[in-house]
XYZ file of C-alpha atoms in Angstrom:
108
model
C 154.742 133.657 101.248
C 151.948 131.501 99.898
C 153.682 130.411 96.664
C 153.442 126.773 97.779
C 149.650 127.131 97.694
C 149.247 127.843 93.976
C 146.832 125.618 92.038
C 145.346 123.980 95.118
C 142.183 121.913 94.805
C 139.711 120.634 97.392
C 141.407 118.650 100.134
C 144.905 120.024 99.430
C 146.966 121.648 102.187
C 150.018 123.894 102.099
C 152.261 125.919 104.400
C 152.141 129.725 104.464
C 155.230 131.560 105.746
C 156.110 135.172 106.416
C 158.183 136.714 103.628
C 161.469 138.410 104.473
C 161.904 140.869 106.241
C 158.856 139.732 108.215
C 158.953 137.032 110.897
C 156.335 134.769 112.435
C 155.279 131.148 112.775
C 154.373 129.307 109.596
C 150.828 127.940 109.425
C 149.062 125.208 107.474
C 146.258 126.328 105.167
C 143.732 124.032 103.498
C 141.432 124.229 100.520
C 137.940 123.048 101.439
C 134.520 123.846 99.989
C 136.105 126.246 97.499
C 137.730 128.351 100.215
C 141.362 128.763 101.241
C 141.572 128.980 105.054
C 143.981 128.302 107.931
C 143.731 124.793 109.355
C 144.381 126.160 112.845
C 145.428 129.813 113.207
C 146.050 132.454 110.559
C 149.668 133.318 109.858
C 150.709 136.475 111.740
C 153.762 138.344 110.499
C 155.663 141.163 112.168
C 158.412 143.249 110.648
C 161.901 142.113 111.687
C 163.570 144.348 114.271
C 167.310 144.559 114.899
C 168.814 143.444 118.184
C 172.515 142.925 117.473
C 175.525 144.894 116.339
C 175.325 147.802 118.780
C 178.234 148.817 121.003
C 177.926 147.429 124.535
C 178.964 148.816 127.877
C 178.210 151.592 130.322
C 179.739 154.219 128.009
C 176.937 153.890 125.436
C 173.306 154.942 125.376
C 171.416 152.675 122.948
C 167.802 153.198 124.082
C 166.897 154.963 120.827
C 167.638 151.722 118.973
C 164.825 149.621 120.473
C 162.201 148.313 118.031
C 163.995 149.658 114.928
C 162.910 147.756 111.798
C 164.841 146.896 108.613
C 166.351 149.969 106.904
C 165.482 152.106 109.941
C 168.125 154.149 111.711
C 168.903 155.203 115.253
C 171.449 157.260 117.131
C 173.858 155.713 119.631
C 175.275 158.344 121.941
C 177.712 158.482 124.809
C 176.142 158.046 128.234
C 176.124 160.687 130.936
C 179.609 161.123 132.374
C 181.265 160.692 128.988
C 182.328 163.236 126.345
C 179.302 164.035 124.168
C 179.421 162.146 120.863
C 176.987 160.142 118.754
C 176.878 157.828 115.748
C 174.207 156.671 113.299
C 173.349 152.959 113.053
C 171.211 151.278 110.368
C 169.113 148.132 110.850
C 170.055 145.473 108.284
C 167.840 142.740 106.867
C 169.856 140.179 108.862
C 168.561 141.577 112.177
C 171.817 143.336 113.051
C 172.750 147.002 113.134
C 175.634 148.383 111.096
C 177.606 151.449 112.062
C 180.613 152.345 114.145
C 181.406 154.494 117.129
C 180.930 156.750 118.826
C 184.234 157.083 120.663
C 183.103 157.646 124.250
C 185.728 158.912 126.666
C 185.023 159.358 130.356
C 184.932 162.955 131.581
C 187.674 163.840 134.034
């Protein structure tokens, strides 16, 4: 998001941030010699990935949910040794998954 940098003139500086749902360190940009450039390093933005909201414990297999980005989906399934079941989870723009289940019962 570079909205703070509108109407800059020579010698002005502003902060550039990643716009949601992207994340990264904000950077200072300056206007010098008619060019708009980073004062130090260019802003680098990466799409937000979800890391919360999944069921926890040995009964669940959540490996398919690594590196899922906003609005992406993944399947949580029951681990080996449990009755086969699965559930769909969706990555929200708050960095958490939404969904429920599956009900994983240990095999006898």
